[in-house]
PDB file of N, CA and C in Angstrom:
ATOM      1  N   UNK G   1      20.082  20.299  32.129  1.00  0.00           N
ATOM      2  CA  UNK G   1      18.707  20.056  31.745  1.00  0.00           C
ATOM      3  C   UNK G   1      17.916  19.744  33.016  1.00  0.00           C
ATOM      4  N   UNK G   2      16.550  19.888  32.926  1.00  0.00           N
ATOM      5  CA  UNK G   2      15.962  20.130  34.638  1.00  0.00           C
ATOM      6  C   UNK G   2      15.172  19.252  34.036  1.00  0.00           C
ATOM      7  N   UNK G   3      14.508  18.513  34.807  1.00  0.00           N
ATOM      8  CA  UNK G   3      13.570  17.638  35.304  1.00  0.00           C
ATOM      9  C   UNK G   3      12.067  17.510  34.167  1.00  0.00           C
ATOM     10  N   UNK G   4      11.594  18.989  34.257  1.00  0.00           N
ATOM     11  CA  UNK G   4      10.459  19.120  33.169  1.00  0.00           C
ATOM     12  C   UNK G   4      11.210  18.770  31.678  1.00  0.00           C
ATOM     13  N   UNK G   5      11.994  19.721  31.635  1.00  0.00           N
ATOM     14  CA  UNK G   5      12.776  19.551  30.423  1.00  0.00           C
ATOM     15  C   UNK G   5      13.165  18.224  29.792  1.00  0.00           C
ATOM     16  N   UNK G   6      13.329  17.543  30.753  1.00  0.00           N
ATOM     17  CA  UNK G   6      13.663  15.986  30.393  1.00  0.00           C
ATOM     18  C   UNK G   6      12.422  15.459  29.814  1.00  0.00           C
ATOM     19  N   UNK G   7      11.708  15.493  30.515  1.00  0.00           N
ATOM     20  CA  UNK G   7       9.840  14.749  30.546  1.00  0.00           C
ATOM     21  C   UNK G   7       9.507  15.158  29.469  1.00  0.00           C
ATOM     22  N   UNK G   8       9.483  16.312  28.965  1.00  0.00           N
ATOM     23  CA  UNK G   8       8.518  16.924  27.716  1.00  0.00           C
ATOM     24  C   UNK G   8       9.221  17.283  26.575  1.00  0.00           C
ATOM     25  N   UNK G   9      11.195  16.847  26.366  1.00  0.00           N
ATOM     26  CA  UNK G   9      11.463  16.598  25.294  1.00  0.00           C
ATOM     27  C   UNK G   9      12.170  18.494  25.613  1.00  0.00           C
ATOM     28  N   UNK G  10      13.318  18.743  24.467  1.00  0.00           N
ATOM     29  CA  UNK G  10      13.883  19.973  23.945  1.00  0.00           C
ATOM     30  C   UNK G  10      12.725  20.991  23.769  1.00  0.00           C
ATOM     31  N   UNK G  11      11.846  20.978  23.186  1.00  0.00           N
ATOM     32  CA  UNK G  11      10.671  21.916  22.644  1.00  0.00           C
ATOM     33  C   UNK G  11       9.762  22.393  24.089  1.00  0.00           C
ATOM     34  N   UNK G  12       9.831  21.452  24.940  1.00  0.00           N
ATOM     35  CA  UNK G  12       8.644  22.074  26.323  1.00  0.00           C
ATOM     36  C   UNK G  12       7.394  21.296  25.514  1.00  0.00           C
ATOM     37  N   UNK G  13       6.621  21.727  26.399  1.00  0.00           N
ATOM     38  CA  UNK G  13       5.442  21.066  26.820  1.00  0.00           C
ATOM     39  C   UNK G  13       4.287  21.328  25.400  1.00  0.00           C
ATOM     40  N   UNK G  14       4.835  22.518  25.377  1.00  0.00           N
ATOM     41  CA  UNK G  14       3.487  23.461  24.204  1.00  0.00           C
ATOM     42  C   UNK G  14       4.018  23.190  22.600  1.00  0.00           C
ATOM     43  N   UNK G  15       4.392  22.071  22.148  1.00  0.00           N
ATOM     44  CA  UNK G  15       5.348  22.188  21.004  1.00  0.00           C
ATOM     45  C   UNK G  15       4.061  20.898  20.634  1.00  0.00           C
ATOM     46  N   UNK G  16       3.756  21.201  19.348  1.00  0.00           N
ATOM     47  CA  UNK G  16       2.714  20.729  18.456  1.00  0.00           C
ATOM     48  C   UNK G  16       3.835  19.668  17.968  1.00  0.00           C
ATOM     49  N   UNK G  17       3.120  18.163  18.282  1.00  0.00           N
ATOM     50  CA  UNK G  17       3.166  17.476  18.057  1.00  0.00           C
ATOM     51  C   UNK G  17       2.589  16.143  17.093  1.00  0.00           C
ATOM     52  N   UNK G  18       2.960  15.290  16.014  1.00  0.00           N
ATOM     53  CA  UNK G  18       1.533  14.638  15.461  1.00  0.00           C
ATOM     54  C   UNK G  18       0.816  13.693  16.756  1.00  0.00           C
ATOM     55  N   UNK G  19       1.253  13.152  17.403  1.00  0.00           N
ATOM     56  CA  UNK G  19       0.182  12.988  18.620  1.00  0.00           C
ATOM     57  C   UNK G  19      -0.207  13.555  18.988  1.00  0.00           C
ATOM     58  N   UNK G  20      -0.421  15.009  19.098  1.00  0.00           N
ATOM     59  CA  UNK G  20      -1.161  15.811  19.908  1.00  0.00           C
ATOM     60  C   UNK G  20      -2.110  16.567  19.332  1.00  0.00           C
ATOM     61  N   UNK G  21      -2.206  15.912  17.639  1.00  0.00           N
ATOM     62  CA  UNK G  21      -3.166  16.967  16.944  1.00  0.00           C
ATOM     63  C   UNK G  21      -3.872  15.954  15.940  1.00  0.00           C
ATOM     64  N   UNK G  22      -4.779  16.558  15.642  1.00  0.00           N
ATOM     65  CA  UNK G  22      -5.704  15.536  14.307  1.00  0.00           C
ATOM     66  C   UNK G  22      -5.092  15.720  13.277  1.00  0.00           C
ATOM     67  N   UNK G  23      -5.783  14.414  11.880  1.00  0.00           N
ATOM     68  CA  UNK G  23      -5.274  14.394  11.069  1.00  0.00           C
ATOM     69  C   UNK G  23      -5.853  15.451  10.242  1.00  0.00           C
ATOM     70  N   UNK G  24      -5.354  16.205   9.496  1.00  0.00           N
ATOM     71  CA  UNK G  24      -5.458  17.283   8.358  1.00  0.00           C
ATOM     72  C   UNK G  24      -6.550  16.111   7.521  1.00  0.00           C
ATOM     73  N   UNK G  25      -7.112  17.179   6.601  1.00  0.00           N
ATOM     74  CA  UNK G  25      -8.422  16.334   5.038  1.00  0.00           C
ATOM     75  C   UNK G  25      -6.973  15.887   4.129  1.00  0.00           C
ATOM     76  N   UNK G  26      -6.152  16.988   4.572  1.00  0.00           N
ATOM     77  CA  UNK G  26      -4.887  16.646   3.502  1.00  0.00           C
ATOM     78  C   UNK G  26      -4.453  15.645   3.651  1.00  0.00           C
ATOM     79  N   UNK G  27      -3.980  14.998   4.527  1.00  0.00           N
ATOM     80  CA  UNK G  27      -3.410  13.644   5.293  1.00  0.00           C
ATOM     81  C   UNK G  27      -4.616  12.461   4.698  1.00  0.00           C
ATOM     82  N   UNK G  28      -6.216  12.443   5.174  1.00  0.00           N
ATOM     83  CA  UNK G  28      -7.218  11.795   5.082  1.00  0.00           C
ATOM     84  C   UNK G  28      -6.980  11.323   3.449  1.00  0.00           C
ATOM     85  N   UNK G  29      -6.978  12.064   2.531  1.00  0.00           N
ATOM     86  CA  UNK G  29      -7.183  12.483   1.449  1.00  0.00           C
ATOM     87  C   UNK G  29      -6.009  11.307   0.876  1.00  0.00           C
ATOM     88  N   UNK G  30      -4.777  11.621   1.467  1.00  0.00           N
ATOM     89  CA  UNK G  30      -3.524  10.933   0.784  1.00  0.00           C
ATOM     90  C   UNK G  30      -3.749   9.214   1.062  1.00  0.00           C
ATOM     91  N   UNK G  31      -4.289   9.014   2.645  1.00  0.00           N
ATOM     92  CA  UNK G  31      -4.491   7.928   3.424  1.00  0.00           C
ATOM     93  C   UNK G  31      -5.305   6.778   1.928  1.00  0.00           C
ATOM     94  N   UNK G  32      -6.724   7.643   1.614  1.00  0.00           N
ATOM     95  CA  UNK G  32      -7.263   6.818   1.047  1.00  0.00           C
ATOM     96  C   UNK G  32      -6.980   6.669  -0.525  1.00  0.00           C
ATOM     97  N   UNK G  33      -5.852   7.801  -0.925  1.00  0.00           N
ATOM     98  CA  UNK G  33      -5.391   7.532  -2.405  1.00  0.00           C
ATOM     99  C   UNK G  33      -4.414   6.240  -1.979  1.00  0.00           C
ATOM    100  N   UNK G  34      -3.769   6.550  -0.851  1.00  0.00           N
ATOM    101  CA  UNK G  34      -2.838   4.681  -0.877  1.00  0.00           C
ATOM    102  C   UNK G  34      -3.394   3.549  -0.965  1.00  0.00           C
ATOM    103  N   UNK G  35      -4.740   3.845  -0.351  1.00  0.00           N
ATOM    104  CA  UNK G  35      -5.662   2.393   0.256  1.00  0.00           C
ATOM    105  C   UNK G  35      -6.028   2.492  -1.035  1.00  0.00           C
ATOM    106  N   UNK G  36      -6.686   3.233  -1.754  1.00  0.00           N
ATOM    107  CA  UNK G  36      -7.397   2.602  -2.564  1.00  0.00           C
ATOM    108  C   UNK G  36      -6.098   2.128  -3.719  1.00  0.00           C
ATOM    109  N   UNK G  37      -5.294   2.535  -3.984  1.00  0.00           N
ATOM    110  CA  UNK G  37      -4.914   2.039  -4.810  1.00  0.00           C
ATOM    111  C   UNK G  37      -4.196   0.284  -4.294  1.00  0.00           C
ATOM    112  N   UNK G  38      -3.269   0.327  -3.084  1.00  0.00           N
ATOM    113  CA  UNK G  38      -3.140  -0.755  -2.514  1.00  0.00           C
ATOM    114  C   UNK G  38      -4.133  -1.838  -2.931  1.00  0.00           C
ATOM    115  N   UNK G  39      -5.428  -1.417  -2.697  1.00  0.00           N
ATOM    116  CA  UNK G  39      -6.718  -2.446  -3.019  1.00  0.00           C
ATOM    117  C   UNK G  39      -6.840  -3.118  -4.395  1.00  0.00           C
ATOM    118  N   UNK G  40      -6.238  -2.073  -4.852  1.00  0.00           N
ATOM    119  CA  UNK G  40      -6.276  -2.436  -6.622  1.00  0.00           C
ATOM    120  C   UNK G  40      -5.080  -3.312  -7.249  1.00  0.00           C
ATOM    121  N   UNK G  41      -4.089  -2.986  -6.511  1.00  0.00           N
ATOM    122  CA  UNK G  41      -3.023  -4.165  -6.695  1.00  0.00           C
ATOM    123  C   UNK G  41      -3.097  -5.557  -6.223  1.00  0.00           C
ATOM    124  N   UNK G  42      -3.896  -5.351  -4.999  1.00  0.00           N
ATOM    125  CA  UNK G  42      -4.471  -6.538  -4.248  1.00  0.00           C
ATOM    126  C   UNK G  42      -5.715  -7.394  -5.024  1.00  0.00           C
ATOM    127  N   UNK G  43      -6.742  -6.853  -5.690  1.00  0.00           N
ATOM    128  CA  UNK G  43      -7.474  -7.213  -6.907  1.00  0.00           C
ATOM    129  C   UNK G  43      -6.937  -7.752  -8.004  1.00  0.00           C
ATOM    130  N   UNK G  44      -6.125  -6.958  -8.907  1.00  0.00           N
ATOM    131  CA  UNK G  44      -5.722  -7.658 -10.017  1.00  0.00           C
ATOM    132  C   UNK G  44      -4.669  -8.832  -9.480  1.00  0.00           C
ATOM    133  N   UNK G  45      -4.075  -8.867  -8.518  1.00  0.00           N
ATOM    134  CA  UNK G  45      -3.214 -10.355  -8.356  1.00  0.00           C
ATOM    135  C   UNK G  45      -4.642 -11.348  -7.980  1.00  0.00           C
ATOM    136  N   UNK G  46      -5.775 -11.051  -7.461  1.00  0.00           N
ATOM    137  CA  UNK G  46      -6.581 -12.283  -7.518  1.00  0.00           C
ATOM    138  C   UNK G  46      -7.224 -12.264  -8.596  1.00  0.00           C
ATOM    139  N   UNK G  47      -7.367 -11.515  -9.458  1.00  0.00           N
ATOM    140  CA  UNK G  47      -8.035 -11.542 -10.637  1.00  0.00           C
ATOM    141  C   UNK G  47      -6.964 -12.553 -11.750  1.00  0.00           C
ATOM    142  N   UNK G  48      -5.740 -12.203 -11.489  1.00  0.00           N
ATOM    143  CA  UNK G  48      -5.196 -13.150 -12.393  1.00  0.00           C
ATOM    144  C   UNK G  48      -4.986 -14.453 -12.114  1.00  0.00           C
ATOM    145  N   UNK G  49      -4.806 -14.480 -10.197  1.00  0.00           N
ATOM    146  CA  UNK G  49      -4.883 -15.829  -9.848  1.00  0.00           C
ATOM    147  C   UNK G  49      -5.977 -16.782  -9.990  1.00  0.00           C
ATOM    148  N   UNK G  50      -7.350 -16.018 -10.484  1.00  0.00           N
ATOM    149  CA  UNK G  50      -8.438 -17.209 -10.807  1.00  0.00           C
ATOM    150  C   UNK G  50      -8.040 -17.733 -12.137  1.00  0.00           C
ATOM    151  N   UNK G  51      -7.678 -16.528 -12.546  1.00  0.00           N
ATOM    152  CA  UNK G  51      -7.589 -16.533 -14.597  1.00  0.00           C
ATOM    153  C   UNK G  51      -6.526 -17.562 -14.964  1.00  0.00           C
ATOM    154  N   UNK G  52      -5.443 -17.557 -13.890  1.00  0.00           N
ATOM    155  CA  UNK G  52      -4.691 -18.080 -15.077  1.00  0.00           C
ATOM    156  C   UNK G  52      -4.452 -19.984 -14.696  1.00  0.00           C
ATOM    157  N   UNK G  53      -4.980 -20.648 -14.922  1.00  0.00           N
ATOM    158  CA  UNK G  53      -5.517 -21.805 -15.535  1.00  0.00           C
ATOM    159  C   UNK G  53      -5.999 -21.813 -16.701  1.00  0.00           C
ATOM    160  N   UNK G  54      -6.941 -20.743 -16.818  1.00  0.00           N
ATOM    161  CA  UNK G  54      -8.020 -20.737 -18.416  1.00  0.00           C
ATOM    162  C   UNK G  54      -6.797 -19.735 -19.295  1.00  0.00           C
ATOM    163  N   UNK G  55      -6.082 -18.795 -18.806  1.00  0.00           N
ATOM    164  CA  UNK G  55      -5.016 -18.290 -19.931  1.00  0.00           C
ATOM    165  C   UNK G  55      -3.611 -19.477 -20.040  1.00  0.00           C
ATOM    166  N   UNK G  56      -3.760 -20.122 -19.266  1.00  0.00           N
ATOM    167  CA  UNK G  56      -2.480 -21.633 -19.304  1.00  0.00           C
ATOM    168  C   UNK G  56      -3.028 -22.103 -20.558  1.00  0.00           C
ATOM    169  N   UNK G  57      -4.454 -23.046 -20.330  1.00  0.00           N
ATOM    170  CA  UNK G  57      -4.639 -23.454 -21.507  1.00  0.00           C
ATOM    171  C   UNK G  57      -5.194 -22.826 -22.672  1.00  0.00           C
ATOM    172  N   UNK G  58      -5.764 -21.817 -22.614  1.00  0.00           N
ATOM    173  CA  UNK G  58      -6.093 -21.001 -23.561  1.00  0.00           C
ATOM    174  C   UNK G  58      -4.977 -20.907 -24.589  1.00  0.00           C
ATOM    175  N   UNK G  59      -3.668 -20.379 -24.035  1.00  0.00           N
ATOM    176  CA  UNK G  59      -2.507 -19.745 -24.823  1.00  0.00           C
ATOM    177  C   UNK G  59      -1.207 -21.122 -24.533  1.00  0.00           C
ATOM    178  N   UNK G  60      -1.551 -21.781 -24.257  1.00  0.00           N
ATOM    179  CA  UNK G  60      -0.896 -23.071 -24.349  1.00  0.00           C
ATOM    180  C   UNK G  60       0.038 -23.165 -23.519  1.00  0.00           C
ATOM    181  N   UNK G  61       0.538 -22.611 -22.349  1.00  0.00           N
ATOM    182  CA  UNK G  61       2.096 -21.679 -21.750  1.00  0.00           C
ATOM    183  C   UNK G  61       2.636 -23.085 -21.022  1.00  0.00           C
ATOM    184  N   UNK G  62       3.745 -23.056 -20.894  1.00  0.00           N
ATOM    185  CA  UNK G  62       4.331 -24.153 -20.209  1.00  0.00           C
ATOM    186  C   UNK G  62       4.750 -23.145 -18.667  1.00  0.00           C
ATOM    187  N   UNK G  63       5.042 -23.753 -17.550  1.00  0.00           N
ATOM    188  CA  UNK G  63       5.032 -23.337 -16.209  1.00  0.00           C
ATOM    189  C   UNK G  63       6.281 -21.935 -15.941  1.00  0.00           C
ATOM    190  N   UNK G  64       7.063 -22.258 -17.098  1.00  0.00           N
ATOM    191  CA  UNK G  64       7.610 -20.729 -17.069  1.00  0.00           C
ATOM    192  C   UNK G  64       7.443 -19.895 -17.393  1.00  0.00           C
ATOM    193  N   UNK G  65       6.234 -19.653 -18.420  1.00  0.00           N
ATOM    194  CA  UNK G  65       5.756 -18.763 -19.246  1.00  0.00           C
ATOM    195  C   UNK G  65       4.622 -18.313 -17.901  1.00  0.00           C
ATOM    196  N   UNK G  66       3.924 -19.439 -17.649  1.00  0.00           N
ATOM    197  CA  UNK G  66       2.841 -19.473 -16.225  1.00  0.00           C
ATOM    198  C   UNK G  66       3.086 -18.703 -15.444  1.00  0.00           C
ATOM    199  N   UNK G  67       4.513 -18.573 -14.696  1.00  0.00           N
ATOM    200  CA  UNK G  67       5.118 -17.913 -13.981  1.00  0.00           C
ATOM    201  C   UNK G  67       5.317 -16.171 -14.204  1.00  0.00           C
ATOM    202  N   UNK G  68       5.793 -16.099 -15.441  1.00  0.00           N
ATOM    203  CA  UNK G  68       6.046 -14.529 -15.872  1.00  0.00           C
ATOM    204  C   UNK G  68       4.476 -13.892 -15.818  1.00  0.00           C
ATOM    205  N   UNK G  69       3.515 -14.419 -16.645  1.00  0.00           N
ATOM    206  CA  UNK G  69       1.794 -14.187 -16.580  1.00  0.00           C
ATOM    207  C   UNK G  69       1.904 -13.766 -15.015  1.00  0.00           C
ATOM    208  N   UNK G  70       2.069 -14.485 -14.232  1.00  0.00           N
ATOM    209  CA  UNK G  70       1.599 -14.086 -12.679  1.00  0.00           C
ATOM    210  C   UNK G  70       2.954 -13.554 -12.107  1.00  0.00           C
ATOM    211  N   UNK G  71       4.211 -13.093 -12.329  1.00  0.00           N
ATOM    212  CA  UNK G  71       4.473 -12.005 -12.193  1.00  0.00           C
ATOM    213  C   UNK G  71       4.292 -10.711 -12.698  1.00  0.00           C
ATOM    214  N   UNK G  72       3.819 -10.333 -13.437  1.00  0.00           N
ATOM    215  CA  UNK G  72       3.220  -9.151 -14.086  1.00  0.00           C
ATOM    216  C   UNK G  72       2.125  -8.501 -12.751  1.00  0.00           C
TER     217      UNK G  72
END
C-alpha cells in the first residue's frame, strides 16, 4: 500500500463519501419525522407530569398505581 493510498482510505481520493456530500430532502425529511415525533414523546411525559396530582386525587390511586399512570 503506498503512501496516498494510506491517506485517502481503499477507495482513493474520488470515492463519495457522507462527509463529502449534502444531505438528500430524503434524509431532511426522515431527520424531522424523528424530531418531531421525539418532541411528542417529550410533551406527553410533561403533560402527564403536571396532570398527575389532579388524576392521583381525582381517581383516588395510591403511589403504585401513581407510578404505572406515569409509566405509560
Amino acid at each position: 500500500m503506498t503512501a496516498a493510498e494510506d491517506a485517502t482510505g481503499a477507495r482513493g481520493a474520488s470515492a463519495d463519501t457522507a462527509a463529502d456530500r449534502a444531505p438528500t430532502r430524503r434524509e431532511w425529511v426522515a431527520l424531522a419525522v424523528l424530531s418531531i415525533g421525539l418532541g411528542l414523546i417529550v410533551l406527553d411525559g410533561t403533560i402527564v407530569g403536571v396532570a398527575l396530582p389532579a388524576i392521583i386525587s381525582d381517581l383516588r390511586l395510591d403511589l403504585t398505581d401513581a407510578q404505572w399512570v406515569n409509566s405509560l
